[in-house]
XYZ file of C-alpha atoms in Angstrom:
762
model
C -32.385 -35.636 -40.148
C -35.287 -37.142 -38.186
C -37.155 -33.840 -38.409
C -36.717 -33.813 -42.189
C -38.189 -37.323 -42.382
C -41.083 -36.347 -40.116
C -41.874 -33.253 -42.205
C -41.779 -35.426 -45.331
C -44.208 -37.821 -43.633
C -46.582 -34.954 -42.769
C -46.575 -33.841 -46.400
C -47.229 -37.397 -47.590
C -50.097 -37.665 -45.113
C -51.487 -34.397 -46.493
C -51.253 -35.719 -50.056
C -52.794 -39.033 -49.036
C -55.612 -37.193 -47.271
C -56.490 -35.381 -50.493
C -56.477 -38.670 -52.423
C -58.712 -40.247 -49.761
C -61.247 -37.425 -50.161
C -61.366 -38.019 -53.915
C -61.642 -41.777 -53.312
C -64.613 -41.226 -50.986
C -66.347 -39.168 -53.658
C -65.564 -41.738 -56.359
C -66.782 -44.570 -54.106
C -70.110 -42.768 -53.684
C -70.477 -42.483 -57.467
C -69.572 -46.159 -57.946
C -72.229 -47.058 -55.406
C -74.861 -45.069 -57.313
C -74.079 -46.799 -60.619
C -73.873 -50.170 -58.805
C -70.383 -50.909 -59.997
C -68.592 -53.985 -58.590
C -67.024 -53.340 -55.178
C -63.609 -54.463 -56.344
C -63.177 -51.127 -58.141
C -63.760 -49.187 -54.936
C -61.220 -51.498 -53.287
C -58.657 -50.645 -55.974
C -59.176 -46.934 -55.327
C -58.225 -47.390 -51.682
C -55.049 -49.174 -52.709
C -54.145 -46.084 -54.754
C -54.624 -43.911 -51.671
C -52.336 -46.089 -49.555
C -49.670 -46.191 -52.263
C -49.729 -42.392 -52.127
C -49.338 -42.491 -48.347
C -46.187 -44.599 -48.369
C -44.377 -43.790 -51.614
C -42.195 -40.654 -51.375
C -41.821 -40.471 -55.159
C -44.281 -39.994 -57.990
C -44.474 -39.072 -61.646
C -45.855 -35.939 -63.276
C -48.957 -35.828 -65.411
C -51.292 -33.289 -66.962
C -54.111 -35.450 -65.555
C -53.066 -34.845 -61.949
C -55.844 -33.309 -59.860
C -53.686 -32.673 -56.820
C -53.022 -29.045 -55.837
C -49.865 -27.308 -57.029
C -48.636 -27.056 -53.444
C -48.278 -30.781 -52.792
C -45.831 -30.119 -49.944
C -47.434 -27.410 -47.769
C -44.840 -27.814 -45.014
C -41.389 -26.862 -46.240
C -38.277 -28.423 -44.733
C -36.967 -24.982 -43.728
C -40.056 -24.172 -41.620
C -38.134 -25.098 -38.461
C -35.644 -22.319 -39.230
C -38.035 -19.545 -40.240
C -38.604 -16.476 -38.096
C -42.216 -16.376 -39.296
C -43.148 -20.001 -40.084
C -45.796 -20.550 -42.740
C -47.532 -23.392 -44.529
C -48.594 -23.208 -48.170
C -51.573 -25.419 -48.986
C -52.784 -23.524 -52.025
C -55.864 -22.406 -50.066
C -55.713 -18.803 -48.830
C -58.289 -19.470 -46.108
C -56.471 -22.520 -44.727
C -53.125 -20.737 -44.918
C -54.424 -17.741 -42.969
C -56.092 -19.844 -40.274
C -53.063 -22.081 -39.683
C -50.351 -19.455 -40.139
C -52.031 -17.143 -37.637
C -51.654 -19.730 -34.870
C -48.122 -20.869 -35.696
C -45.697 -19.489 -33.089
C -43.216 -16.887 -34.258
C -39.499 -17.223 -33.594
C -38.354 -16.386 -30.067
C -36.218 -13.251 -30.101
C -34.430 -14.361 -26.927
C -33.838 -18.047 -27.495
C -31.808 -19.317 -30.429
C -34.187 -22.266 -30.833
C -37.220 -21.779 -33.018
C -40.507 -22.784 -31.263
C -41.429 -24.820 -34.331
C -38.373 -26.989 -33.679
C -39.643 -27.709 -30.167
C -43.151 -28.442 -31.435
C -41.819 -30.763 -34.135
C -39.698 -32.558 -31.562
C -42.692 -33.091 -29.262
C -44.855 -34.241 -32.172
C -42.233 -36.789 -33.210
C -42.163 -38.249 -29.704
C -45.974 -38.472 -29.581
C -46.009 -40.022 -33.050
C -43.463 -42.692 -32.136
C -45.241 -43.451 -28.851
C -48.523 -43.890 -30.743
C -46.892 -46.287 -33.199
C -45.361 -48.242 -30.346
C -48.675 -48.590 -28.499
C -50.551 -49.866 -31.568
C -47.825 -52.329 -32.538
C -47.549 -53.669 -28.985
C -51.325 -54.092 -28.778
C -51.392 -55.832 -32.175
C -48.515 -58.108 -31.223
C -50.199 -59.112 -27.958
C -53.474 -59.765 -29.810
C -51.630 -61.887 -32.358
C -49.988 -63.986 -29.622
C -53.374 -64.537 -27.960
C -54.857 -65.617 -31.269
C -52.000 -68.057 -31.887
C -52.659 -69.614 -28.485
C -56.305 -70.136 -29.444
C -55.181 -72.003 -32.549
C -53.214 -74.575 -30.576
C -54.845 -77.948 -31.195
C -56.394 -76.993 -34.528
C -57.125 -80.002 -36.775
C -56.000 -80.195 -40.396
C -58.965 -80.437 -42.775
C -57.860 -81.342 -46.331
C -60.395 -81.169 -49.150
C -60.371 -81.542 -52.878
C -61.029 -77.843 -53.168
C -57.985 -76.985 -51.103
C -55.739 -79.313 -53.109
C -56.959 -77.863 -56.382
C -56.156 -74.377 -55.180
C -52.656 -75.276 -54.066
C -53.266 -74.966 -50.324
C -51.338 -77.309 -48.096
C -53.752 -77.165 -45.217
C -57.089 -75.904 -43.984
C -57.642 -75.993 -40.238
C -60.657 -76.466 -37.999
C -60.623 -74.955 -34.534
C -63.022 -75.079 -31.570
C -61.816 -71.730 -30.173
C -62.536 -69.262 -32.981
C -65.835 -67.594 -33.897
C -65.277 -66.767 -37.567
C -63.208 -68.061 -40.505
C -60.037 -66.172 -41.374
C -56.772 -66.325 -43.308
C -53.553 -66.204 -41.305
C -49.994 -66.069 -42.561
C -48.027 -63.797 -44.872
C -45.939 -65.982 -47.193
C -47.769 -69.244 -46.458
C -51.398 -68.321 -45.768
C -53.649 -70.822 -44.024
C -57.412 -70.855 -43.706
C -58.865 -71.420 -40.239
C -62.513 -72.433 -39.933
C -64.688 -72.706 -36.815
C -65.602 -76.336 -36.210
C -69.290 -75.362 -35.831
C -69.897 -74.561 -39.525
C -71.666 -77.088 -41.754
C -70.461 -78.598 -45.006
C -72.381 -76.246 -47.333
C -71.091 -73.227 -45.442
C -67.577 -74.566 -45.808
C -67.901 -74.583 -49.611
C -68.767 -70.919 -50.089
C -66.710 -69.702 -47.124
C -63.665 -71.435 -48.608
C -64.436 -69.785 -51.945
C -64.512 -66.409 -50.166
C -61.214 -66.982 -48.345
C -59.529 -68.432 -51.421
C -60.520 -65.292 -53.339
C -58.633 -63.290 -50.703
C -55.549 -65.457 -51.094
C -55.709 -65.360 -54.883
C -55.690 -61.528 -54.789
C -52.985 -61.517 -52.080
C -55.358 -59.668 -49.748
C -53.669 -61.227 -46.713
C -50.443 -59.475 -47.714
C -52.141 -56.250 -48.765
C -54.046 -55.922 -45.504
C -50.911 -56.295 -43.402
C -49.030 -53.731 -45.504
C -51.962 -51.315 -45.399
C -52.200 -51.837 -41.638
C -48.547 -50.847 -41.200
C -49.132 -47.732 -43.338
C -52.175 -46.880 -41.234
C -50.185 -47.187 -38.026
C -47.502 -44.876 -39.442
C -50.217 -42.303 -40.230
C -52.287 -42.969 -37.101
C -52.565 -39.227 -36.395
C -54.517 -38.636 -39.624
C -58.233 -39.413 -39.112
C -58.778 -39.677 -42.866
C -56.309 -42.564 -42.999
C -58.144 -44.383 -40.195
C -61.421 -43.924 -42.072
C -59.831 -45.139 -45.302
C -58.470 -48.255 -43.583
C -61.884 -49.128 -42.162
C -63.675 -48.631 -45.496
C -60.958 -50.517 -47.387
C -61.650 -53.551 -45.190
C -65.361 -53.249 -45.932
C -64.836 -52.998 -49.690
C -62.274 -55.812 -49.600
C -64.786 -58.135 -47.952
C -67.703 -56.997 -50.116
C -65.710 -57.592 -53.297
C -65.011 -61.175 -52.181
C -68.683 -61.595 -51.269
C -69.577 -60.532 -54.814
C -66.978 -62.944 -56.197
C -68.751 -65.814 -54.416
C -72.215 -64.624 -55.546
C -70.983 -64.455 -59.130
C -69.143 -67.791 -59.287
C -71.101 -70.108 -56.961
C -73.134 -72.726 -58.798
C -76.460 -71.654 -57.263
C -78.130 -68.654 -55.643
C -76.973 -68.683 -52.023
C -77.668 -65.075 -51.070
C -79.990 -66.032 -48.202
C -77.686 -68.718 -46.746
C -74.634 -66.512 -47.238
C -76.268 -63.612 -45.405
C -77.232 -65.949 -42.564
C -73.647 -67.175 -42.285
C -72.382 -63.597 -42.181
C -74.747 -62.829 -39.347
C -73.877 -65.981 -37.385
C -70.126 -65.588 -37.865
C -69.967 -61.851 -37.222
C -67.127 -60.785 -34.927
C -68.752 -57.465 -34.023
C -66.778 -54.226 -33.778
C -63.021 -54.749 -33.607
C -60.109 -52.444 -33.021
C -57.849 -51.715 -35.976
C -55.591 -54.715 -36.406
C -53.473 -55.968 -39.263
C -54.332 -59.611 -38.739
C -56.159 -61.790 -39.347
C -58.261 -61.502 -42.503
C -61.613 -62.471 -40.973
C -64.767 -63.585 -42.794
C -67.099 -62.008 -40.251
C -65.622 -58.488 -40.173
C -66.051 -55.349 -42.248
C -69.514 -53.853 -41.508
C -71.506 -57.089 -41.551
C -74.802 -55.201 -41.787
C -73.673 -53.445 -44.950
C -72.298 -56.675 -46.365
C -75.613 -58.463 -45.807
C -77.460 -55.658 -47.643
C -74.953 -55.815 -50.472
C -75.345 -59.599 -50.775
C -79.137 -59.384 -50.693
C -79.331 -56.908 -53.590
C -76.487 -58.370 -55.630
C -76.985 -58.558 -59.384
C -74.455 -59.189 -62.079
C -73.296 -55.776 -63.344
C -73.962 -54.636 -66.887
C -70.961 -54.953 -69.181
C -71.300 -51.262 -70.114
C -71.052 -50.308 -66.441
C -67.940 -52.448 -66.008
C -66.227 -50.960 -69.084
C -66.982 -47.376 -68.055
C -65.858 -48.107 -64.504
C -62.563 -49.633 -65.653
C -61.795 -46.588 -67.806
C -62.832 -44.188 -65.057
C -60.776 -45.919 -62.361
C -57.677 -46.009 -64.590
C -57.947 -42.293 -65.378
C -58.672 -41.404 -61.760
C -55.817 -43.623 -60.621
C -53.355 -41.746 -62.837
C -54.809 -38.428 -61.686
C -54.385 -39.360 -58.012
C -51.019 -41.098 -58.229
C -49.330 -38.402 -60.297
C -48.058 -34.988 -59.280
C -48.932 -31.786 -61.132
C -46.483 -30.848 -63.850
C -43.342 -29.361 -62.348
C -42.802 -25.663 -62.702
C -39.886 -23.373 -63.355
C -39.235 -19.703 -63.979
C -40.099 -18.364 -67.421
C -36.501 -17.375 -68.192
C -35.303 -20.939 -67.549
C -37.573 -22.424 -70.167
C -37.500 -19.494 -72.624
C -33.864 -18.482 -72.382
C -34.250 -15.665 -74.933
C -35.822 -13.614 -72.115
C -32.373 -13.347 -70.534
C -31.059 -11.484 -73.580
C -33.034 -8.318 -72.802
C -30.542 -5.568 -71.952
C -32.001 -3.318 -69.267
C -29.561 -0.506 -70.085
C -30.922 -0.194 -73.647
C -34.612 0.014 -72.694
C -36.426 3.183 -73.734
C -40.016 2.367 -72.762
C -42.445 -0.385 -71.803
C -46.022 -0.462 -73.105
C -48.957 -2.480 -71.758
C -51.918 -3.055 -74.094
C -55.220 -4.608 -73.000
C -58.062 -4.629 -75.562
C -58.547 -0.873 -76.216
C -56.480 0.251 -73.225
C -52.839 1.224 -73.262
C -50.228 2.590 -70.859
C -46.576 3.441 -71.454
C -43.931 3.339 -68.736
C -40.472 4.924 -68.731
C -37.191 3.022 -68.839
C -36.863 3.214 -65.046
C -39.499 0.464 -64.830
C -37.460 -1.828 -67.061
C -35.860 -3.825 -64.270
C -39.208 -4.427 -62.559
C -40.828 -5.732 -65.741
C -37.871 -7.894 -66.704
C -37.450 -9.421 -63.266
C -41.170 -10.121 -62.935
C -41.313 -12.093 -66.174
C -37.977 -13.788 -65.601
C -39.178 -15.141 -62.261
C -42.799 -15.797 -63.297
C -43.448 -19.483 -62.648
C -44.784 -21.591 -65.488
C -45.233 -25.292 -66.116
C -42.212 -26.918 -67.745
C -44.315 -28.716 -70.348
C -45.581 -26.454 -73.128
C -49.328 -26.417 -73.711
C -48.954 -25.483 -77.366
C -46.149 -25.767 -79.906
C -47.743 -23.128 -82.096
C -45.147 -20.428 -82.872
C -47.396 -18.286 -85.048
C -48.058 -14.646 -84.257
C -51.790 -15.159 -84.761
C -52.346 -16.508 -81.269
C -54.819 -14.705 -79.001
C -53.346 -11.752 -77.111
C -55.484 -10.523 -74.214
C -52.505 -8.651 -72.791
C -49.336 -7.590 -74.582
C -46.314 -6.046 -72.896
C -43.741 -4.592 -75.276
C -40.246 -3.602 -74.169
C -38.676 -1.202 -76.679
C -35.038 -0.200 -77.038
C -33.962 3.398 -77.630
C -33.278 5.154 -80.917
C -30.610 3.495 -83.016
C -31.212 -0.015 -81.694
C -34.497 -0.741 -83.528
C -35.276 -3.662 -81.262
C -38.232 -4.729 -79.142
C -39.393 -7.712 -77.124
C -42.954 -8.713 -76.311
C -44.733 -10.877 -73.758
C -48.237 -12.045 -74.705
C -50.745 -13.361 -72.180
C -54.099 -15.039 -72.794
C -55.882 -16.501 -69.792
C -53.389 -18.940 -68.269
C -51.044 -18.904 -71.297
C -47.925 -16.836 -71.902
C -45.546 -16.677 -74.852
C -42.602 -14.509 -75.846
C -41.460 -12.879 -79.088
C -37.994 -11.394 -79.691
C -38.650 -10.371 -83.337
C -36.624 -13.380 -84.521
C -38.917 -16.202 -83.474
C -41.732 -16.796 -81.036
C -41.680 -19.223 -78.140
C -44.138 -22.011 -77.429
C -47.060 -21.243 -75.136
C -46.727 -22.155 -71.461
C -49.245 -22.312 -68.648
C -48.829 -19.740 -65.874
C -48.870 -21.381 -62.441
C -50.643 -18.511 -60.682
C -52.460 -16.074 -62.966
C -53.244 -13.886 -59.960
C -49.560 -12.937 -59.855
C -49.932 -11.400 -63.310
C -53.225 -9.712 -62.441
C -51.766 -8.210 -59.272
C -48.670 -7.033 -61.135
C -50.693 -5.286 -63.852
C -53.161 -3.783 -61.383
C -50.382 -2.502 -59.154
C -48.728 -0.736 -62.062
C -51.906 0.683 -63.546
C -53.760 1.297 -60.284
C -56.513 -0.804 -61.842
C -57.175 -2.136 -65.300
C -59.954 0.395 -65.774
C -57.512 3.250 -65.218
C -55.359 2.316 -68.210
C -55.296 5.140 -70.731
C -57.139 4.790 -74.050
C -55.036 4.219 -77.113
C -54.541 7.435 -79.097
C -53.386 7.771 -82.651
C -49.913 9.001 -81.775
C -49.732 7.191 -78.452
C -48.295 10.284 -76.805
C -50.868 12.842 -75.765
C -53.037 11.900 -72.766
C -56.659 12.911 -72.388
C -55.604 15.743 -70.066
C -53.273 17.191 -72.705
C -55.942 16.822 -75.372
C -57.855 19.596 -73.604
C -55.324 21.929 -75.201
C -55.497 20.376 -78.664
C -57.083 23.501 -80.177
C -54.265 25.638 -78.834
C -50.675 25.703 -79.980
C -48.711 22.972 -78.215
C -44.949 23.199 -78.432
C -42.791 20.361 -77.189
C -39.921 21.467 -74.969
C -36.746 19.491 -74.368
C -36.593 18.039 -70.869
C -33.380 18.603 -68.929
C -32.485 16.270 -66.067
C -31.542 18.252 -62.947
C -28.061 18.171 -61.443
C -28.407 17.802 -57.685
C -26.055 18.667 -54.865
C -27.179 16.233 -52.186
C -25.603 18.387 -49.487
C -27.556 21.457 -50.608
C -30.316 22.921 -48.440
C -34.021 22.636 -49.142
C -36.011 25.714 -50.157
C -37.310 28.206 -47.604
C -40.599 26.315 -47.206
C -39.064 22.883 -47.661
C -39.886 20.534 -50.523
C -43.492 20.799 -51.703
C -45.674 17.699 -52.038
C -47.903 17.936 -55.125
C -49.428 14.447 -55.425
C -49.540 11.043 -53.695
C -51.696 7.976 -54.339
C -49.945 5.199 -52.396
C -47.976 4.096 -55.463
C -46.329 7.300 -56.699
C -45.549 10.738 -55.322
C -44.840 13.976 -57.172
C -42.986 16.816 -55.455
C -40.868 19.817 -56.344
C -38.451 22.378 -54.991
C -36.052 24.836 -56.544
C -33.748 21.960 -57.578
C -36.335 20.144 -59.704
C -39.629 18.349 -60.196
C -39.602 14.654 -59.302
C -41.822 11.595 -59.753
C -40.944 8.776 -57.333
C -42.338 5.233 -57.557
C -42.881 3.875 -54.042
C -43.088 0.275 -55.249
C -39.677 0.124 -56.872
C -38.301 2.906 -54.632
C -36.772 4.820 -57.516
C -37.233 8.121 -59.333
C -38.968 7.487 -62.651
C -39.157 11.103 -63.851
C -37.246 14.302 -63.113
C -37.312 17.793 -64.660
C -34.810 20.622 -64.217
C -37.136 23.520 -63.330
C -34.427 26.156 -63.622
C -34.139 25.416 -67.339
C -37.767 26.500 -67.876
C -37.841 29.292 -65.274
C -40.017 27.394 -62.801
C -37.495 27.085 -59.990
C -38.846 29.903 -57.814
C -40.909 28.958 -54.778
C -41.456 32.555 -53.580
C -41.702 36.084 -54.988
C -43.129 37.501 -58.218
C -41.725 34.661 -60.306
C -43.272 32.014 -58.030
C -44.116 28.870 -60.012
C -47.578 27.480 -59.376
C -47.608 23.673 -59.646
C -50.775 21.581 -60.067
C -51.285 17.895 -60.861
C -54.182 16.179 -62.631
C -56.431 14.003 -60.488
C -54.985 10.803 -61.950
C -51.368 11.926 -61.528
C -50.512 11.709 -65.239
C -50.064 15.426 -65.978
C -48.242 18.195 -64.101
C -49.051 21.853 -64.844
C -46.308 24.406 -64.128
C -47.232 28.106 -64.331
C -44.807 30.941 -63.526
C -47.149 33.659 -62.195
C -45.379 36.374 -64.175
C -46.073 34.630 -67.502
C -49.187 33.951 -69.596
C -47.954 30.517 -70.650
C -47.580 27.293 -68.709
C -45.803 23.988 -69.099
C -47.543 20.605 -69.167
C -45.402 17.626 -68.181
C -46.885 14.253 -69.145
C -45.561 11.653 -66.691
C -46.078 8.376 -68.663
C -43.959 9.536 -71.642
C -41.750 12.065 -69.842
C -42.513 14.740 -72.448
C -42.899 18.453 -71.741
C -45.135 20.878 -73.627
C -45.605 24.660 -73.540
C -49.021 26.240 -74.102
C -51.233 29.150 -73.042
C -52.178 29.018 -69.376
C -55.726 27.725 -69.027
C -56.890 24.984 -66.673
C -60.542 25.189 -67.655
C -62.110 21.716 -67.706
C -59.134 20.044 -66.027
C -59.819 17.958 -62.908
C -56.974 18.599 -60.489
C -55.703 16.554 -57.565
C -57.374 18.028 -54.467
C -56.500 15.581 -51.692
C -53.906 17.887 -50.092
C -54.595 19.472 -46.693
C -52.540 21.626 -44.348
C -49.886 19.692 -42.448
C -50.139 20.503 -38.740
C -46.572 19.225 -38.257
C -45.113 21.982 -40.447
C -43.171 24.500 -38.358
C -43.154 22.250 -35.283
C -39.379 22.564 -35.027
C -38.696 18.820 -35.205
C -37.173 18.871 -38.671
C -38.630 20.287 -41.869
C -42.098 19.049 -42.900
C -43.938 19.714 -46.150
C -46.572 22.402 -45.762
C -49.259 20.039 -47.010
C -50.016 16.356 -46.582
C -52.287 13.767 -48.198
C -55.000 11.925 -46.259
C -55.476 8.200 -46.928
C -58.562 6.366 -45.678
C -58.962 2.580 -45.691
C -62.114 1.282 -43.999
C -61.784 2.601 -40.433
C -58.079 3.446 -40.774
C -56.882 6.982 -41.523
C -53.222 7.862 -42.121
C -51.164 10.553 -43.832
C -48.407 11.054 -46.374
C -45.966 13.961 -46.270
C -42.366 14.996 -46.926
C -39.888 15.315 -44.097
C -36.206 16.166 -43.710
C -34.433 15.605 -40.411
C -30.857 16.272 -39.387
C -29.476 19.289 -41.230
C -32.476 19.323 -43.593
C -30.380 18.856 -46.717
C -31.594 17.315 -49.961
C -29.846 14.131 -48.889
C -32.070 14.000 -45.774
C -35.377 14.351 -47.625
C -37.801 11.467 -47.089
C -41.431 10.650 -47.743
C -43.445 9.363 -44.792
C -46.652 7.370 -45.294
C -48.254 5.844 -42.221
C -45.418 3.855 -40.576
C -43.234 3.664 -43.715
C -40.321 5.992 -44.450
C -38.802 6.276 -47.931
C -35.361 7.891 -48.153
C -35.831 9.530 -51.524
C -32.288 10.401 -52.542
C -30.572 7.440 -50.910
C -30.558 5.460 -54.167
C -28.876 8.319 -56.032
C -26.185 8.447 -53.388
C -25.595 4.683 -53.524
C -25.246 4.697 -57.289
C -22.674 7.467 -57.220
C -20.281 5.941 -54.700
C -19.646 2.480 -56.161
C -16.141 2.663 -57.691
C -15.848 1.819 -61.362
C -14.314 -1.604 -61.979
C -15.493 -3.141 -58.699
C -18.167 -5.844 -58.940
C -19.546 -8.878 -57.133
C -21.283 -11.902 -58.665
C -22.775 -15.247 -57.649
C -21.452 -18.300 -59.505
C -24.599 -19.978 -60.838
C -22.990 -23.437 -61.060
C -22.417 -23.404 -57.290
C -25.780 -21.986 -56.229
C -27.885 -24.033 -53.795
C -30.532 -23.195 -51.212
C -27.794 -23.289 -48.582
C -24.985 -21.265 -50.153
C -22.913 -20.327 -53.178
C -19.493 -19.319 -54.444
C -19.076 -15.529 -54.563
C -16.644 -13.709 -56.850
C -15.267 -10.231 -56.145
C -13.647 -8.595 -59.178
C -11.312 -5.600 -58.908
C -10.488 -3.932 -62.232
C -9.739 -0.620 -60.545
C -6.267 0.857 -60.129
C -6.059 0.378 -56.369
C -6.356 -2.356 -53.741
C -9.449 -2.852 -51.568
C -10.342 -4.896 -48.505
C -13.380 -6.918 -47.497
C -14.507 -8.957 -44.494
C -16.776 -11.901 -43.665
C -19.862 -9.753 -43.065
C -22.805 -9.878 -45.478
C -26.590 -10.024 -45.456
C -29.313 -11.334 -47.799
C -32.381 -9.598 -49.185
C -35.402 -10.990 -51.046
C -37.285 -9.194 -53.804
C -41.047 -9.225 -53.227
C -43.871 -6.934 -54.362
C -41.408 -4.656 -56.134
C -39.170 -4.116 -53.088
C -36.118 -5.594 -51.421
C -36.685 -6.972 -47.905
C -34.075 -8.272 -45.484
C -34.251 -12.066 -45.145
C -34.946 -12.904 -41.460
C -32.297 -14.731 -39.471
C -33.005 -18.181 -38.040
C -30.739 -17.642 -35.030
C -29.987 -14.885 -32.556
C -26.783 -13.682 -30.905
C -24.416 -14.391 -33.770
C -21.339 -12.600 -35.046
C -18.901 -12.608 -37.962
C -15.152 -12.984 -37.709
C -13.463 -9.583 -37.382
C -10.945 -10.107 -40.153
C -9.971 -8.295 -43.354
C -9.020 -9.853 -46.691
C -7.158 -8.120 -49.479
C -8.630 -7.596 -52.939
C -5.693 -6.630 -55.116
C -6.088 -4.470 -58.200
C -6.728 -6.262 -61.502
C -7.461 -9.501 -59.650
C -10.466 -11.419 -58.420
C -11.246 -13.312 -55.244
C -13.519 -16.349 -54.918
C -14.896 -17.644 -51.641
C -17.712 -19.869 -50.418
C -20.589 -18.422 -48.397
C -22.673 -20.936 -46.452
C -25.751 -19.023 -45.286
C -27.654 -22.076 -44.034
C -26.540 -21.465 -40.421
C -27.780 -17.876 -40.554
C -30.826 -17.983 -42.854
C -31.657 -21.686 -43.251
C -32.497 -23.048 -46.699
C -33.829 -20.276 -48.931
C -37.308 -20.545 -50.419
C -37.746 -20.126 -54.175
C -37.499 -16.500 -55.256
C -35.231 -13.665 -56.273
C -32.480 -12.700 -53.813
C -29.389 -10.571 -53.577
C -26.350 -10.697 -51.355
C -25.178 -7.369 -49.944
C -21.556 -6.942 -48.937
C -19.236 -4.017 -48.147
C -15.718 -3.408 -49.414
C -13.313 -0.802 -48.052
C -10.784 1.609 -49.505
C -8.483 1.761 -46.482
C -5.863 4.502 -46.543
C -4.974 4.672 -42.852
C -6.414 4.716 -39.336
C -9.640 6.698 -39.490
C -9.136 7.395 -43.188
C -11.209 5.030 -45.321
C -14.309 4.797 -47.531
C -16.860 1.979 -47.484
C -18.725 0.891 -50.636
C -21.710 -1.424 -50.826
C -21.868 -4.144 -53.497
C -24.830 -6.337 -54.415
C -25.199 -9.499 -56.494
C -28.576 -10.934 -57.466
C -29.484 -14.614 -57.834
C -32.558 -16.809 -58.155
C -33.432 -19.850 -56.047
C -35.596 -22.390 -57.890
């Protein structure tokens, strides 16, 4: 609990620091236009309100960064602790020095550091308060024997008493609820008149209360140098504004006498204290200069300053508009049925690219979880809005349905053919740019729009020849079957996709979503031979969009266009076609440590060189085939195996009503015709950059109860999972829970099935 409060304080200090920086800049501008000092004083009050108030309101005028809380509460539980300031440079510098979780100890180093920081913070507060209390007691002793000095001025202003003392060097106001003015007995009668006016101005504005409150806030944030600077400058501007009040309202020009009094009654440099409110403090040299050059401000300057300070005050006191995921604010997005998707098309000016249905989940999940501001920026529902980027998701034949996302700059809107949504501001447009670039390689690589939107530029080389479309057959694979004599053959790799073939088919695998996006049964077209007279020669275009398959015994070849998944037959001729030529001999082939592809691809990044190749260990079956790139291994056919073993009628879901950052209610549903069992074990994964990653644990040396629960046929089971002890509070994002169930038939005779259920943390 105390750590949560301390982290909240650190975030408030961060927010206050940003406001202080803006206040410093605004103060400089006010000084240039010679605006009254009271406006600079008001700006500092805004900064200190921000430092102490844990709540705020939202406004489009807010100039604070989106990440107003860079230190998340769960940082003390994270394996790899991070801050999020909104600045990539700051994040990298700080995050690189934050200690990672100790793999031996169950206590996160950040917890220890936070504990030590809290102790230091409390000790610092204690020292300052003790010093201030001692100073206050000493001052009170000096005031013993002070003489009451009643004047007409004091009575008119509602003051009970003004005191004269022989033991003080400067006038000041002391007291919180009942302030009293103390004057040195050495000052003359004329000085008393304008000094009283100065001190009474303080009391009228409640400066004696404000200074004490601001002092307490400063002590709480003593570790923040910006707060210390703000406190010092606030005192200066507070005093200067009262000086200007006297210059403006005194019956004669007293600038020279007033400056002399300031110099004579100066208290010199003082340590930060909350009391008293002294006439001779606050950068006396600066105050004298300000008094000497004082002129009544122009009314136009005052009006502009008032408007500017009000607007800036709202901008600094308010938080940026809160954000949410796009599917929460435009619920129609949730109605897209992934199973009915036929294709997805991206259009950008005169560029276009079409993706197969296998990409449907990636597109849908990206736009569902895309963060936007809750408040719409336009209520225009017309279809005539600008469309820099359009992404259309089309259903298959017979459904006659499509959905579209339109993006212009920071705006996004959605159309489901029934009505269009309002326009909303995207929180981080770079997320969209990165998503598009990752899918297209780069925006420049997007294919030009053609009249029929089917034939790529590579296929157009054959436009003068007869092109016959051939039906594509999806291969049937025996995962326990052996690879060909030379192993699977790698045809293309670019870091995002790979293309390979063997006797059992031609395959296109997306490394980002870790799924096959295209597959062709080569036996159906007579291209399944990897040796002999009927050997099928396979080539790929340089950009990976077209695959050319040529049985050596024939004069024709097949052209498979990857983006649309269509297959064409034409006369064999590769003249004018730029082919992928990044393949080199693989020195690992034939090494005896498994089956390696004969060729590999070389990747070079700055000074780093690494390779990509196919490999099958174990018994070298199709099931064992993997793609290796640098230190990453992709089990290619693992996803096919997982999809085939989940029994029909068995499902797991997360109850949205119960979902929190710390846990949820899980439902297991059994509509099958047999009973199953499940245990306490589970793990969480997070979806990032198109892949699922295991969520790191916050503790070590843990275990689940070794117990089995029954899941009877045609029934469901609900139970609560509290993952806070294992993972801490989850950050916003897309997650899934992974859990096994068992078909237990007897000792040593059982099957295990893996279930998943996705959910989103706001």
